[in-house]
Short mmCIF file of C-alpha atoms and ligand atoms in Angstrom, two decimals:
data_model
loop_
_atom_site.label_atom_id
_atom_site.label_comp_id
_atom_site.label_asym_id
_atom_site.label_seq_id
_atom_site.Cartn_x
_atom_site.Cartn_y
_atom_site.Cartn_z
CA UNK A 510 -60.89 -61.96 25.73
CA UNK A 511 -60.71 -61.07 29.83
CA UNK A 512 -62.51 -58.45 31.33
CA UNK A 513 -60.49 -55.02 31.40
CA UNK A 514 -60.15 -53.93 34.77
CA UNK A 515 -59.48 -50.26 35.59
CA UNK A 516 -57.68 -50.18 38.87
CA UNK A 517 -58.54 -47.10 40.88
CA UNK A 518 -57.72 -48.30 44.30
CA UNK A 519 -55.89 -45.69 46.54
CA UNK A 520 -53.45 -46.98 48.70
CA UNK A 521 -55.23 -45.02 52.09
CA UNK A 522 -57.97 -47.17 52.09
CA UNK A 523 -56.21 -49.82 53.75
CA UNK A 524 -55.77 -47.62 56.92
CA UNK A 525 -58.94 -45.54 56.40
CA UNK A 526 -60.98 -49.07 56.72
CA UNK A 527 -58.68 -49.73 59.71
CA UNK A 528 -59.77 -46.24 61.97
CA UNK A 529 -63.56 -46.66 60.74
CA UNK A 530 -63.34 -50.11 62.45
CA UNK A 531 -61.68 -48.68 65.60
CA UNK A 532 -63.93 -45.59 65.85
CA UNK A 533 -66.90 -47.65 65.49
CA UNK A 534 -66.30 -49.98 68.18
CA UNK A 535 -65.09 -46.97 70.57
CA UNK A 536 -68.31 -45.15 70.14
CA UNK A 537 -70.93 -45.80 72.83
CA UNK A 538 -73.69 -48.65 73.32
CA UNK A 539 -75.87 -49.17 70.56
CA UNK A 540 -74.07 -46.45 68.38
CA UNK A 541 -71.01 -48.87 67.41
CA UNK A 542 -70.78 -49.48 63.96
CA UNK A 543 -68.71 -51.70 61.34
CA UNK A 544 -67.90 -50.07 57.79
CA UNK A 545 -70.49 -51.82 55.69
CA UNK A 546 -67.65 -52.12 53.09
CA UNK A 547 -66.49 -55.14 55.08
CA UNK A 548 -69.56 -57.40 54.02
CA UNK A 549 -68.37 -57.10 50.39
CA UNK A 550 -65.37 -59.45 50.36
CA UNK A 551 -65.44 -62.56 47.43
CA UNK A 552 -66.92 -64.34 50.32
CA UNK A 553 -69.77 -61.71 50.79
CA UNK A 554 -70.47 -61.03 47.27
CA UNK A 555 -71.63 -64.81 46.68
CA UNK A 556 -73.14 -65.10 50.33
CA UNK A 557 -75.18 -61.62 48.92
CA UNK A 558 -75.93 -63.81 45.39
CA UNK A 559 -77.08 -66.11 47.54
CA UNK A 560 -79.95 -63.97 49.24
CA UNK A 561 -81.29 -62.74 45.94
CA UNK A 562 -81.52 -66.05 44.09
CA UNK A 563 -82.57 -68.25 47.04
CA UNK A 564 -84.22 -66.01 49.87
CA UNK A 565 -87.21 -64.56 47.76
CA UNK A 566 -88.21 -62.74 51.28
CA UNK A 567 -85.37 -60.39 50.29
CA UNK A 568 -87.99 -58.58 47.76
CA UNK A 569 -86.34 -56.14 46.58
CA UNK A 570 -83.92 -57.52 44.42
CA UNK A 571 -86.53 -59.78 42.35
CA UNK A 572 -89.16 -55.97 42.29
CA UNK A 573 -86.04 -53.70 40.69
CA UNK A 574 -85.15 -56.86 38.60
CA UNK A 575 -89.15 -57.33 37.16
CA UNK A 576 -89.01 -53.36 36.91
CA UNK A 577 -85.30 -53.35 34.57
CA UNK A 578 -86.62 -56.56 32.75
CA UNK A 579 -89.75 -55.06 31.36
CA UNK A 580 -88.76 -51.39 31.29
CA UNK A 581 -85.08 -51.05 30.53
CA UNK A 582 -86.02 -49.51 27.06
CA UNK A 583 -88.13 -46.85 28.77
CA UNK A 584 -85.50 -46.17 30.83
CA UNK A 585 -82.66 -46.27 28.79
CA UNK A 586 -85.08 -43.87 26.94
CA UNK A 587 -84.96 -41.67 29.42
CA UNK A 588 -81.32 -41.35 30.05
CA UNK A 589 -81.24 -40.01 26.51
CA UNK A 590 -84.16 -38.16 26.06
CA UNK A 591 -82.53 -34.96 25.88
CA UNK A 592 -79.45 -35.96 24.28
CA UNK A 593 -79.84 -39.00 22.39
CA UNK A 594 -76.83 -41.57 22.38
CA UNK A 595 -73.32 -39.31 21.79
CA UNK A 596 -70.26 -41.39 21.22
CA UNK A 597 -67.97 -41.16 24.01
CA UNK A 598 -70.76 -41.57 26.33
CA UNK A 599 -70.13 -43.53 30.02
CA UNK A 600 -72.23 -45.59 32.09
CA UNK A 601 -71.06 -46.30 35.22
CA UNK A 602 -72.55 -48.55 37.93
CA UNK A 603 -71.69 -48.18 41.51
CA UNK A 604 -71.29 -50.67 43.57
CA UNK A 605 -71.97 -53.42 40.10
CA UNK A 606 -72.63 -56.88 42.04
CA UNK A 607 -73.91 -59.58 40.00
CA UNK A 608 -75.21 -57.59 37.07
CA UNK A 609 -78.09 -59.68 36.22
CA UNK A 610 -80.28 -56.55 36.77
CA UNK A 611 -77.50 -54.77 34.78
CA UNK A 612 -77.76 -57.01 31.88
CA UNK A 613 -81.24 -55.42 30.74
CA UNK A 614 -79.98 -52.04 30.64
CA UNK A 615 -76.88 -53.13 28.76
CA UNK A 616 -79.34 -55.15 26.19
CA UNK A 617 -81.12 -51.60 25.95
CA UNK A 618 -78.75 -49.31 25.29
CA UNK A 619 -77.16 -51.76 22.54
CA UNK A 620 -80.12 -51.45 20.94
CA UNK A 621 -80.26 -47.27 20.55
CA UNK A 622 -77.07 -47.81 18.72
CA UNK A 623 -77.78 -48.23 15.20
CA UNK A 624 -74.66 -49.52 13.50
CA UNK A 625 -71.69 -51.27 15.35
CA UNK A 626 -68.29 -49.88 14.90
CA UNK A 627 -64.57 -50.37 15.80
CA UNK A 628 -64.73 -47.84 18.64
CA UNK A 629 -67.99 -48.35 20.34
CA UNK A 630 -70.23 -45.55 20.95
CA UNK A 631 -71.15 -46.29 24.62
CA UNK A 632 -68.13 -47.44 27.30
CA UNK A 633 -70.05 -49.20 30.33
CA UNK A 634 -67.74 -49.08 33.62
CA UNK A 635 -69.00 -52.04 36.40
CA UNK A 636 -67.54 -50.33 39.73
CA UNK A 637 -67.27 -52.93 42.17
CA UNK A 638 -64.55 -53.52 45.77
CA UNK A 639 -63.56 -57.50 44.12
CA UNK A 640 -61.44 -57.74 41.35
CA UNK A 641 -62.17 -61.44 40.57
CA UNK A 642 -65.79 -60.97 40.90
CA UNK A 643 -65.92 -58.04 38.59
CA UNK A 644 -63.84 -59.96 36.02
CA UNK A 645 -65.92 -63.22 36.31
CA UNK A 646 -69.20 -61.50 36.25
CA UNK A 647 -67.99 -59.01 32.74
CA UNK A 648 -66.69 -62.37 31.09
CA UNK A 649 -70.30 -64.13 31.95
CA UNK A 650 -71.62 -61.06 29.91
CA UNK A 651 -69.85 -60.96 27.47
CA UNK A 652 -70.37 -64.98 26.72
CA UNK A 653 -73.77 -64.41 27.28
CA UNK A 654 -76.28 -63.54 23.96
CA UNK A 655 -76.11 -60.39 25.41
CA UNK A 656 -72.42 -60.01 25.01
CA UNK A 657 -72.98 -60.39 21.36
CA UNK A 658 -75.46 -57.63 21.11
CA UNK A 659 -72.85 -55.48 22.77
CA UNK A 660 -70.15 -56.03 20.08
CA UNK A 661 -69.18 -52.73 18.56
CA UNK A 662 -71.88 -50.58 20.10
CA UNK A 663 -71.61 -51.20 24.02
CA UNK A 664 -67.86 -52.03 25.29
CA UNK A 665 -67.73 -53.51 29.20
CA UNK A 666 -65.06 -52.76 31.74
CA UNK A 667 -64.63 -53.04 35.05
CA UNK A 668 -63.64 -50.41 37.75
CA UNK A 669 -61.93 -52.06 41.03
CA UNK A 670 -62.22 -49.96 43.70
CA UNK A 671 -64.48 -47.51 46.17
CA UNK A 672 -66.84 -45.65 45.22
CA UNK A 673 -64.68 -42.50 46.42
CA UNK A 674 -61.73 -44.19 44.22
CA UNK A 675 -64.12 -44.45 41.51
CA UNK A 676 -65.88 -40.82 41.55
CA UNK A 677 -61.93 -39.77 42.08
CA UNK A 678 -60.92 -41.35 39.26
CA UNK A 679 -63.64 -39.96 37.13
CA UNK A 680 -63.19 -36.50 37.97
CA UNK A 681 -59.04 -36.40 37.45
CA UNK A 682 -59.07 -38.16 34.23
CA UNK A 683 -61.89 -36.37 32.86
CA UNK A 684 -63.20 -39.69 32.08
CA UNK A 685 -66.51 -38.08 30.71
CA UNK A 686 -64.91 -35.36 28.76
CA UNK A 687 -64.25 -35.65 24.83
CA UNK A 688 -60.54 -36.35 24.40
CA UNK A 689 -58.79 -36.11 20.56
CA UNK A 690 -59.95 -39.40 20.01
CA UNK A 691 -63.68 -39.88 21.73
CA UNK A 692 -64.61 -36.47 20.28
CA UNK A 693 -67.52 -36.60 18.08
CA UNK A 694 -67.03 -35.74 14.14
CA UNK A 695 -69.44 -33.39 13.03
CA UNK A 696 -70.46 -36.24 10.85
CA UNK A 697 -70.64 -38.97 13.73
CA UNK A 698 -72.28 -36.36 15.69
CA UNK A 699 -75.03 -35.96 12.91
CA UNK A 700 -75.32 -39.12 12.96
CA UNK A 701 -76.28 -39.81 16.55
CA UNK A 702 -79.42 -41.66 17.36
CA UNK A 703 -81.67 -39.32 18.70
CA UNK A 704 -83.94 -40.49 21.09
CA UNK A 705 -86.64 -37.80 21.43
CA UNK A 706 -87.55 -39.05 17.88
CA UNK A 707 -88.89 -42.32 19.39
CA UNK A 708 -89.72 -41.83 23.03
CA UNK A 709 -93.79 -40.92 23.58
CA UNK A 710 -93.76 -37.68 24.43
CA UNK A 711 -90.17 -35.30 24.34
CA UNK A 712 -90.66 -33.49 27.30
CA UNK A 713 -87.35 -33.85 29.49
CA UNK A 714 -89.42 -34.83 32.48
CA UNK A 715 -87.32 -38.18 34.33
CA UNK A 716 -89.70 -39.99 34.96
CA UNK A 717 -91.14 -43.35 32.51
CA UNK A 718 -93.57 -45.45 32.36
CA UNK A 719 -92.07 -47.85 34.08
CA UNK A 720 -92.11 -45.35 37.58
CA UNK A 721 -88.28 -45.29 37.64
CA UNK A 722 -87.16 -42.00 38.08
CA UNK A 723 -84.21 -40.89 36.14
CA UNK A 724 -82.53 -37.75 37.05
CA UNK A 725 -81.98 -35.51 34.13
CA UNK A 726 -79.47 -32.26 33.74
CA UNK A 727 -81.15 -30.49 30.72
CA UNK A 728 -79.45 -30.45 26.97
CA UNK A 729 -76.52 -29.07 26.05
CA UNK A 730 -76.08 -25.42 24.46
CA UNK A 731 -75.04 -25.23 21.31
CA UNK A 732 -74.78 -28.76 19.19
CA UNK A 733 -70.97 -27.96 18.70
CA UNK A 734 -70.58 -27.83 22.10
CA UNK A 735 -71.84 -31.67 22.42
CA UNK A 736 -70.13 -33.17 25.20
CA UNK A 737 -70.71 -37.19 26.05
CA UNK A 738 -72.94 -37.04 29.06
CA UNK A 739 -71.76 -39.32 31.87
CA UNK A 740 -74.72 -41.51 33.28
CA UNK A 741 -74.59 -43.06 36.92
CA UNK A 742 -76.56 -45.69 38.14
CA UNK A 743 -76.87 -46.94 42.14
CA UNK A 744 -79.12 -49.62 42.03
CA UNK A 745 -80.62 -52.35 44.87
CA UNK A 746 -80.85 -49.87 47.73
CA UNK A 747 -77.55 -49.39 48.06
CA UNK A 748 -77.93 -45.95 49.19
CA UNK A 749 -79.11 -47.38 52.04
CA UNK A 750 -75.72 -48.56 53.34
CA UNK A 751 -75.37 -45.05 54.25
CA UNK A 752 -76.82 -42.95 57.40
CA UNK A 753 -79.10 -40.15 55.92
CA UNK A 754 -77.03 -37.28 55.89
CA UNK A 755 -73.64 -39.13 54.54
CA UNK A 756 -76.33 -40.55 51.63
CA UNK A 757 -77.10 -37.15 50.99
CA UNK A 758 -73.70 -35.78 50.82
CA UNK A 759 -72.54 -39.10 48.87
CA UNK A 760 -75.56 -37.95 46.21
CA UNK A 761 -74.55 -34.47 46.65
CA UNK A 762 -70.47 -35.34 45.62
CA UNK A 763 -71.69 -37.25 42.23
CA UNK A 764 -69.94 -35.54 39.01
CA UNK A 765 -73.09 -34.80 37.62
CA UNK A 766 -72.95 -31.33 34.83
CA UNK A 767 -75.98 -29.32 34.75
CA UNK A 768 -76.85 -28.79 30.99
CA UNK A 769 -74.67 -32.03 29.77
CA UNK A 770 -77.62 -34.41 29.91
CA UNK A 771 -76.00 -36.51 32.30
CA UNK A 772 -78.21 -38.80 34.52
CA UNK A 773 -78.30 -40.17 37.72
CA UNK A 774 -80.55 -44.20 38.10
CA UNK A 775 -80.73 -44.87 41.28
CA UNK A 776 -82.50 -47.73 42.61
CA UNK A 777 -84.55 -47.56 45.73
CA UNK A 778 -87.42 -48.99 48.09
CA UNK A 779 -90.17 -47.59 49.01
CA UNK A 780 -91.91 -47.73 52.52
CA UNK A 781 -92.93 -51.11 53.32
CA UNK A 782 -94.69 -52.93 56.25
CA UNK A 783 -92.08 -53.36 59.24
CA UNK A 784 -92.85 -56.83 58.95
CA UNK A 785 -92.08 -56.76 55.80
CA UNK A 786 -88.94 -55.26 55.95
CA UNK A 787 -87.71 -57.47 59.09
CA UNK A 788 -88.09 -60.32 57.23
CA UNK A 789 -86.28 -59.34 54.35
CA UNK A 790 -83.20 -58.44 56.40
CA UNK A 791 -83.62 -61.53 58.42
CA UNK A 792 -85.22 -64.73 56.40
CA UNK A 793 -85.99 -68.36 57.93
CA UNK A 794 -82.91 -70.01 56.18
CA UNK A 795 -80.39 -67.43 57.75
CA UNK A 796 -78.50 -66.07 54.25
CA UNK A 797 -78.88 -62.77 55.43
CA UNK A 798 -77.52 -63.88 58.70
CA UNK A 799 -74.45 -65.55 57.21
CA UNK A 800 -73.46 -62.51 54.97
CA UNK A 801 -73.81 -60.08 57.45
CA UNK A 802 -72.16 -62.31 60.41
CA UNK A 803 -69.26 -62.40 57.12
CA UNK A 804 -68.43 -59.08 58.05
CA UNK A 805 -66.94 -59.88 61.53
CA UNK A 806 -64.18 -62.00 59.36
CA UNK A 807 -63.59 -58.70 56.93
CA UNK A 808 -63.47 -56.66 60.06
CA UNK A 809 -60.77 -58.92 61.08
CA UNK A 810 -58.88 -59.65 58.31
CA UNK A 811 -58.56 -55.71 58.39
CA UNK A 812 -57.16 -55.57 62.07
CA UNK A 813 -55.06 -58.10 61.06
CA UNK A 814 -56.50 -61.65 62.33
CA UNK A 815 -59.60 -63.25 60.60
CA UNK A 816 -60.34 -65.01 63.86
CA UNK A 817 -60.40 -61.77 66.29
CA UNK A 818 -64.08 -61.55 66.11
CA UNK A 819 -65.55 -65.16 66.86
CA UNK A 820 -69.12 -65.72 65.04
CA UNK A 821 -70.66 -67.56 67.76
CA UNK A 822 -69.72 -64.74 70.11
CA UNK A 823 -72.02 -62.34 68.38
CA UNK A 824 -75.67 -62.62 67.65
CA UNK A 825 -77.78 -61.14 64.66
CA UNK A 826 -80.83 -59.19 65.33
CA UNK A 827 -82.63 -57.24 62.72
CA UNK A 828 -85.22 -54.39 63.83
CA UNK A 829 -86.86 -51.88 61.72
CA UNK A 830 -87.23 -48.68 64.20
CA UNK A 831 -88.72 -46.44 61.64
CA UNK A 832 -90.64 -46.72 58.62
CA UNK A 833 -91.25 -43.31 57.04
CA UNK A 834 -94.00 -42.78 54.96
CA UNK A 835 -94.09 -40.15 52.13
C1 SAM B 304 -76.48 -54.14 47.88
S1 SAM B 304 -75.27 -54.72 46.75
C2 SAM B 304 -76.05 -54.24 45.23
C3 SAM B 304 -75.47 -54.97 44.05
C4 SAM B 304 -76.16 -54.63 42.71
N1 SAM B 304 -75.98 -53.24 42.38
C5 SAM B 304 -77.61 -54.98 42.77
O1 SAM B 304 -78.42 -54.07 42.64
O2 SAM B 304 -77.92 -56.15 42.91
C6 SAM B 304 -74.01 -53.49 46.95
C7 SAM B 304 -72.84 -53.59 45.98
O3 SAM B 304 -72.00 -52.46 46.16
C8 SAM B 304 -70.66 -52.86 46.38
N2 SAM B 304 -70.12 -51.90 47.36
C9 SAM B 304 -70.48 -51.73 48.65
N3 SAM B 304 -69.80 -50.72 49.20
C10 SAM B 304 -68.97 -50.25 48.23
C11 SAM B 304 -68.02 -49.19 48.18
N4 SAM B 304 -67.77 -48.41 49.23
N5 SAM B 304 -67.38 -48.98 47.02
C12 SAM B 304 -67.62 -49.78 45.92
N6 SAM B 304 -68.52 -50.77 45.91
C13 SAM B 304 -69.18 -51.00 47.05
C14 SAM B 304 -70.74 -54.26 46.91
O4 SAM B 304 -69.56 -54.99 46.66
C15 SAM B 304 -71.97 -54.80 46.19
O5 SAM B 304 -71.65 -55.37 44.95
#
C-alpha cells in the first residue's frame, strides 16, 4: 500500500520563499543570503544522498548513523523512560531525508511494543519539503524487513511541508492530544509497556549510554490523566541551517508539554578541527559543491526562471570563521 501523505503546506509559502530571496540579495556585501530551503528540491535531496553515501569527508552523517545503529534501543529507552510507550503516541521527524538513520529508531521502538494490534500504538510522522521523496523513501521502509517489524505496532506517514506548516499543523489539530478514538482504555493503559522496568537505572536524567542527549519533560500527574507524549526528533545538524538566534527561537517554538513526557532528539556536531569541518562542506569530488550550487536553480525556479542565476557565474567557497569550543 502507498505511503500516506499528510499535506500541511500553506499556500503563503510560495510568496514568503519569494521576499526571503529578494531580501537576501538586497542586504549588503557578504551579508546576502539564499533561504536554505531552496537546496531541498527532488534534485537536492538525491544530490544531498549523494554526499552521505559517497563523500565519507562529510562525517557527520556516517558518526550520528554508527551512534543510532548501535544505540537506538538506549535511546528509544530514553524517550520513554518516564512514560513508557502510551498508545496514541507521535514521533515526528523534522526535516526526514533519507531515513536510513531513521530506520534504527523505527526498528527500536517496534520492539517496546509488545503485541501488534489493528490500531498501532505508535504513529511515526516523516516531515519532509518533497512529496515524492517522502513517499518513495516510507514505501522503501515499509518493503524493507523493517517494515515488517512495524506492522501493527509502529504505523509510517509522511508530512509534506515546512517545518512551520508542520509544527502548525500539530498544534491546530491537536495531533498529540487523545481524541475518542486514540484515548487509552484503562485496560490498554494498564497494559502499556513500561520502560523504567527495563532501562539501567530509572532516573529521568536524558542522557544514555550512547551520549545522545534526549530532552525529557517529566511524567505526567495522575495516571488517569495519561496523555500520549509527542516526541520530536531534528537529526544531521540540521539546526544548523539556521543563524543562532532564529535556531534558538525555532527550538524555543517546538510544542513540547512540560510534565507530558514528551521529548525532543536532536542531532548535532560537536566542535571539530576547521580543517575538518572545511572539508566536509567542501570534498575533492565536488558533491557538496553541486548540491549547494542546486540552490541557484531553486532560487530561480522561485523568481520564476530556472536559468536567472547561471552556475558558472557563481563560485563556491566554503570557510569555517569560528569554531567554538565548549
Ligand atoms: C541536512 S538534511 C538532514 C536529513 C536527515 N534528517 C538526516 O539526518 O540525514 C535536512 C533535511 O531537512 C529538510 N528541510 C530543510 N529545510 C526544511 C524546512 N524548512 N521544512 C521542512 N524540511 C526541511 C530537507 O529537505 C532535508 O531532508
Amino acid at each position: 500500500m502507498p505511503a500516506e501523505i499528510v499535506d500541511v503546506q500553506t499556500s503563503e509559502n510560495f510568496r514568503a520563499i519569494q521576499l526571503q530571496i529578494l531580501d537576501g540579495l538586497q542586504r549588503p556585501a557578504g551579508q546576502k543570503n539564499l533561504p536554505t530551503m531552496l537546496l531541498y528540491d527532488e534534485r537536492g535531496l538525491r544530490l544531498y544522498d549523494d554526499i552521505t553515501t559517497m563523500a565519507p569527508e562529510y562525517y557527520l552523517f556516517g558518526a550520528e548513523e554508527d551512534i543510532l545503529k548501535n544505540h537506538a534501543m538506549d535511546i528509544v529507552m530514553a524517550m520513554h523512560n518516564t512514560t513508557g510507550c502510551i498508545p496514541g503516541e507521535t514521533v515526528i521527524e523534522l526535516g526526514a531525508g533519507s531515513l536510513r538513520k531513521t530506520s534504527h529508531i523505527l526498528r527500536s521502538l517496534s520492539h517496546i511494543v509488545d503485541i501488534p494490534s489493528r490500531v498501532p500504538l505508535i504513529t511515526y510522522y516523516a516531515l519532509d519539503l518533497e512529496k515524492r521523496e517522502l513517499e518513495r523513501t516510507l514505501n522503501a521502509i515499509a518493503i524493507s524487513d523493517i517494515g515488517s517489524d512495524l506492522k501493527g505496532k509502529v504505523e509510517t506517514k509522511g508530512m509534506w511541508g515546512t517545518y512551520d506548516d508542520g509544527l502548525k499543523y500539530l498544534k491546530s489539530t491537536g495531533l498529540y492530544a487523545p481524541t475518542a478514538i486514540d484515548r487509552p482504555s484503562r485496560l490498554e493503559a494498564s497494559m502499556r509497556f513500561d520502560a523504567r522496568d527495563l532501562s539501567p537505572s530509572s532516573t529521568t536524567s536524558g542522557s544514555d549510554s550512547s551520549g545522545a542527549h534526549v530532552f525529557d519533560v517529566s511524567p505526567p500527574s495522575t495516571p488517569e490523566e495519561v496523555q500520549p507524549p509527542l516526541h520530536i526528533m531534528f537529526l544531521g545538524s540540521s539546526l544548523g541551517n539556521f543563524n543562532r538566534k532564529d535556531g534558538a527561537a525555532f527550538l524555543h517554538s517546538l510544542p513540547l508539554r512540560p510534565g507530558s513526557g514528551d521529548t525532543l532528539l536532536l542531532g548535532l556536531d560537536h566542535a571539530n578541527e576547521k580543517d575538518l569541518i572545511e572539508e566536509a562542506y567542501n570534498d575533492p569530488r565536488n558533491h557538496t559543491k553541486r548540491f549547494i550550487m542546486n540552490g541557484l536553480r531553486g532560487a530561480g525556479r522561485a523568481l520564476g526562471n530556472e536559468t536567472l542565476f547561471l552556475e558558472d557565474k557563481w563560485d563556491y567557497v566554503n570557510v569555517c570563521f569560528l569554531v567554538v569550543k565548549f
